[in-house]
PDB file of C-alpha atoms in Angstrom:
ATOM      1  CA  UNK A1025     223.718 -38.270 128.261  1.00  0.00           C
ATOM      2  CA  UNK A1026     221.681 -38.274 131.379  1.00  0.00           C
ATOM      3  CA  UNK A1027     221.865 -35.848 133.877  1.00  0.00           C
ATOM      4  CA  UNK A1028     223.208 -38.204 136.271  1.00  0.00           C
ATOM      5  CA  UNK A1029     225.917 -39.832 134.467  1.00  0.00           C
ATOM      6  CA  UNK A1030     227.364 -35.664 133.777  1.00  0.00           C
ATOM      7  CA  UNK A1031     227.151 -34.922 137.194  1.00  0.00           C
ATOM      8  CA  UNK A1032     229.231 -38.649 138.079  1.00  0.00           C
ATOM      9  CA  UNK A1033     231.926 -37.460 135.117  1.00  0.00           C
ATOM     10  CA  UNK A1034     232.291 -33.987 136.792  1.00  0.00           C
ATOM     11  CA  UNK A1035     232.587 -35.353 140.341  1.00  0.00           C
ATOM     12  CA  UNK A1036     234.483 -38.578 138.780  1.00  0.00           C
ATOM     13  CA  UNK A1037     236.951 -36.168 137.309  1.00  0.00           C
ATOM     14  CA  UNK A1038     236.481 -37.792 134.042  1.00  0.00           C
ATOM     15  CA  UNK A1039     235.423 -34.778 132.636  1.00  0.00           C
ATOM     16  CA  UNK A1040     239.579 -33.913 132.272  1.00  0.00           C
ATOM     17  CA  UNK A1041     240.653 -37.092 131.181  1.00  0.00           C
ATOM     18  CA  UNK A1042     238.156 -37.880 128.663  1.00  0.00           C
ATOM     19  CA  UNK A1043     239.585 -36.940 124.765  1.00  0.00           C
ATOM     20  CA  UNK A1044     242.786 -35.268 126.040  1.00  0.00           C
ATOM     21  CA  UNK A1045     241.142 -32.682 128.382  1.00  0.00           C
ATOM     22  CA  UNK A1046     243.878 -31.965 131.167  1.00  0.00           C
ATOM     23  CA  UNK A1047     246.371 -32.021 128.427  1.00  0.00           C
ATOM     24  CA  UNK A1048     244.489 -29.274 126.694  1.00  0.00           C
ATOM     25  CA  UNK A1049     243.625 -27.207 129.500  1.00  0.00           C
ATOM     26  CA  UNK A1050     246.850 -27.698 131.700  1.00  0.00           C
ATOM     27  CA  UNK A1051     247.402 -23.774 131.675  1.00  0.00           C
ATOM     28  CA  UNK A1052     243.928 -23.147 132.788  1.00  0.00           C
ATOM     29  CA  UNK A1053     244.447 -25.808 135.887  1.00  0.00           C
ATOM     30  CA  UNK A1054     247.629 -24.482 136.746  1.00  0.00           C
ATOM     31  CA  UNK A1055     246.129 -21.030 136.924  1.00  0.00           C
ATOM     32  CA  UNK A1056     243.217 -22.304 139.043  1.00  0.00           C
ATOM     33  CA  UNK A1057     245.828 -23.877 141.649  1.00  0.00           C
ATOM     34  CA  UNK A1058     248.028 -20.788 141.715  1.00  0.00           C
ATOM     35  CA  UNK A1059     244.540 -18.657 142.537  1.00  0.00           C
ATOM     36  CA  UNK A1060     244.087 -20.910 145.482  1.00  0.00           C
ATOM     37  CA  UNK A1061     247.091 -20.863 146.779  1.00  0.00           C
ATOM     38  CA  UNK A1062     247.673 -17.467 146.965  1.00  0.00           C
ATOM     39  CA  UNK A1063     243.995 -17.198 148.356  1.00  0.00           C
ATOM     40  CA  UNK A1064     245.157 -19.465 151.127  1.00  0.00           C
ATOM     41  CA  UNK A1065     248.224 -17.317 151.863  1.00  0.00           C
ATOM     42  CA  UNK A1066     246.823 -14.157 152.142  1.00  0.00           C
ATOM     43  CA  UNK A1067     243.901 -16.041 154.414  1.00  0.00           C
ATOM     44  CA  UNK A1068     246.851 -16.898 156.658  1.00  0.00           C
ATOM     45  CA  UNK A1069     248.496 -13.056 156.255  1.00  0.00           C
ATOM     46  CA  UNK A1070     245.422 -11.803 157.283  1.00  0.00           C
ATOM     47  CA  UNK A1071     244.813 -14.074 160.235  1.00  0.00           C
ATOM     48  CA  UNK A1072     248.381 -12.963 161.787  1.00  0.00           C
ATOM     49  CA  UNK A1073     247.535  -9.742 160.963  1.00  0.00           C
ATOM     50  CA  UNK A1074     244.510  -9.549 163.564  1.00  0.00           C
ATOM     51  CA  UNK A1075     246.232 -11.717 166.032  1.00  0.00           C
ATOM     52  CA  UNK A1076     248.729  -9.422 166.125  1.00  0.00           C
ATOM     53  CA  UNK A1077     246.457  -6.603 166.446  1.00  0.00           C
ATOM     54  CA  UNK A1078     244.596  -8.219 169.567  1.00  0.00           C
ATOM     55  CA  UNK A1079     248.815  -8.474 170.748  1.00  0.00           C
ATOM     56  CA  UNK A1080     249.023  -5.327 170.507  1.00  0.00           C
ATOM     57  CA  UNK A1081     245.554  -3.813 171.969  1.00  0.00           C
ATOM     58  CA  UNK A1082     246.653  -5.199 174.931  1.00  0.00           C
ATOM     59  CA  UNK A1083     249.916  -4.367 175.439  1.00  0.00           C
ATOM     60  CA  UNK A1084     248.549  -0.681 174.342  1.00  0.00           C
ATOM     61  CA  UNK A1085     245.556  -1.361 177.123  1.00  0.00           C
ATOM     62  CA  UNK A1086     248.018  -1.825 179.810  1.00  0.00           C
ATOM     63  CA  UNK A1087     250.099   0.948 178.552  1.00  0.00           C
ATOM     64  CA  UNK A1088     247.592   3.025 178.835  1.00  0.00           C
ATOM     65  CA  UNK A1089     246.693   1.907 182.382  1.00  0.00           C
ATOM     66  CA  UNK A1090     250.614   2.358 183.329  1.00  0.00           C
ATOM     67  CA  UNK A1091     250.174   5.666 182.480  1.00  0.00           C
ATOM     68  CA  UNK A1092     247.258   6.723 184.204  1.00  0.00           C
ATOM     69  CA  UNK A1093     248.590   5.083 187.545  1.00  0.00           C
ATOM     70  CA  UNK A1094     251.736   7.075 187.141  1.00  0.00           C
ATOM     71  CA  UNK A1095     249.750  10.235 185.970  1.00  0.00           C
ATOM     72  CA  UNK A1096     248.178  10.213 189.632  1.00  0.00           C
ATOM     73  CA  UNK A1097     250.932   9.334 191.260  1.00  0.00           C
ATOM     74  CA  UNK A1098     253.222  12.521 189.773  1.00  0.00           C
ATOM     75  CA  UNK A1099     249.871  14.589 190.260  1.00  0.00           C
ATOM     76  CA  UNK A1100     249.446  13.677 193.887  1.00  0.00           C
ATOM     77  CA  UNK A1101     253.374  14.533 194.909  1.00  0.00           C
ATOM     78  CA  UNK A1102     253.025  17.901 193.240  1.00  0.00           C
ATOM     79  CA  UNK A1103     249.483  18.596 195.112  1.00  0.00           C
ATOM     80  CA  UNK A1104     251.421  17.220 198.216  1.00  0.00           C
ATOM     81  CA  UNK A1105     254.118  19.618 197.718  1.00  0.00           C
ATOM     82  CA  UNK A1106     252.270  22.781 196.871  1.00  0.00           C
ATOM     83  CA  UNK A1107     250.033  21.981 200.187  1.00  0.00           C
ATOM     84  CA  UNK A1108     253.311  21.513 202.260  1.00  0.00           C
ATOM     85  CA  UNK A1109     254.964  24.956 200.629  1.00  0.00           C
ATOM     86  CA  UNK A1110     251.654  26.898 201.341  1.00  0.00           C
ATOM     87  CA  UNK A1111     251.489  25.577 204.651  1.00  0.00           C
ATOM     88  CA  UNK A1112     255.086  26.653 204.996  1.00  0.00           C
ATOM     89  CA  UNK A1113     254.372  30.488 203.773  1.00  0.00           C
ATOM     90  CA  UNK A1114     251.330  30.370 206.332  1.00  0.00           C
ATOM     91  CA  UNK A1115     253.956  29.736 209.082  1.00  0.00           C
ATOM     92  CA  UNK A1116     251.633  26.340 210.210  1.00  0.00           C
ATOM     93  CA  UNK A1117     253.311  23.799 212.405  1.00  0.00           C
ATOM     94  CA  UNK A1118     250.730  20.859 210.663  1.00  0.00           C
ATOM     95  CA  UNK A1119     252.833  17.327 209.524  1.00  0.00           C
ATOM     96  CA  UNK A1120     252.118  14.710 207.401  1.00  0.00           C
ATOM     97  CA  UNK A1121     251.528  11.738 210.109  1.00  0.00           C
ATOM     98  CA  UNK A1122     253.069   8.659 210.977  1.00  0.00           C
ATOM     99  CA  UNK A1123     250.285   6.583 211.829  1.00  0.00           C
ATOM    100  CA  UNK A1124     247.927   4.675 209.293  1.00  0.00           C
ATOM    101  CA  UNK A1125     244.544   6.131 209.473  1.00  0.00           C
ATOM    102  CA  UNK A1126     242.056   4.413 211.665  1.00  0.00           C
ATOM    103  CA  UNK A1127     238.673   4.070 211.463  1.00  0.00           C
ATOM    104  CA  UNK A1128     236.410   5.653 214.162  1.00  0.00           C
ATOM    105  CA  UNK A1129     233.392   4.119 215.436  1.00  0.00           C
ATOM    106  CA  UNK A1130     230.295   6.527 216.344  1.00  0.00           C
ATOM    107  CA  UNK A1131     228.294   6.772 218.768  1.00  0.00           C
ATOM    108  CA  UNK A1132     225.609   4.682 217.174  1.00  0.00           C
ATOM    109  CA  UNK A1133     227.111   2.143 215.741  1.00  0.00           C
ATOM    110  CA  UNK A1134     228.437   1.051 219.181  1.00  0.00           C
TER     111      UNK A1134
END
């Protein structure tokens, strides 16, 4: 048999059919196509598994940057308040202002 007429049977799939093959080997077959299915599902388990850990490093990213904001914010009232006690045990008449802080030009940038 030529090299060329195997490699037809093969691709051909006569190879299984000639002299009783897939009845001989059904077990074998049967194994192969449970093999590739469960190669296929734990593809798919794994490819939910990192989508749902690029989920999650972002919801943790923005928890993180939650905190931080509110970190600053619970540091700056307590600064605010030790300033405003220690300006109250130095007996100084000095409050917070009103106004929005304005930018003054100098002299030569007029």
């Amino acid at each position: 048999m030529k090299l060329k007429d195997t490699f037809q049977d093969i691709l051909g799939g006569q190879m299984l059919v000639r002299n009783g093959g897939l009845l001989k080997h059904w077990a074998f077959l049967l194994y192969v196509c449970a093999l590739i299915l469960v190669m296929i599902s734990i593809r798919f388990a794994i490819k939910d598994a990192l989508l749902q850990q690029v989920k999650y490093s972002k919801i943790l990213h923005e928890r993180k940057i939650e905190y931080a904001g509110k970190f600053a914010e619970v540091l700056q009232r307590s600064q605010k308040t030790e300033i405003q006690k220690s300006l109250a045990a130095n007996g100084s008449t000095l409050t917070a202002p009103t106004d929005a802080p304005k930018r003054i030009p100098l002299a030569h940038e007029k």
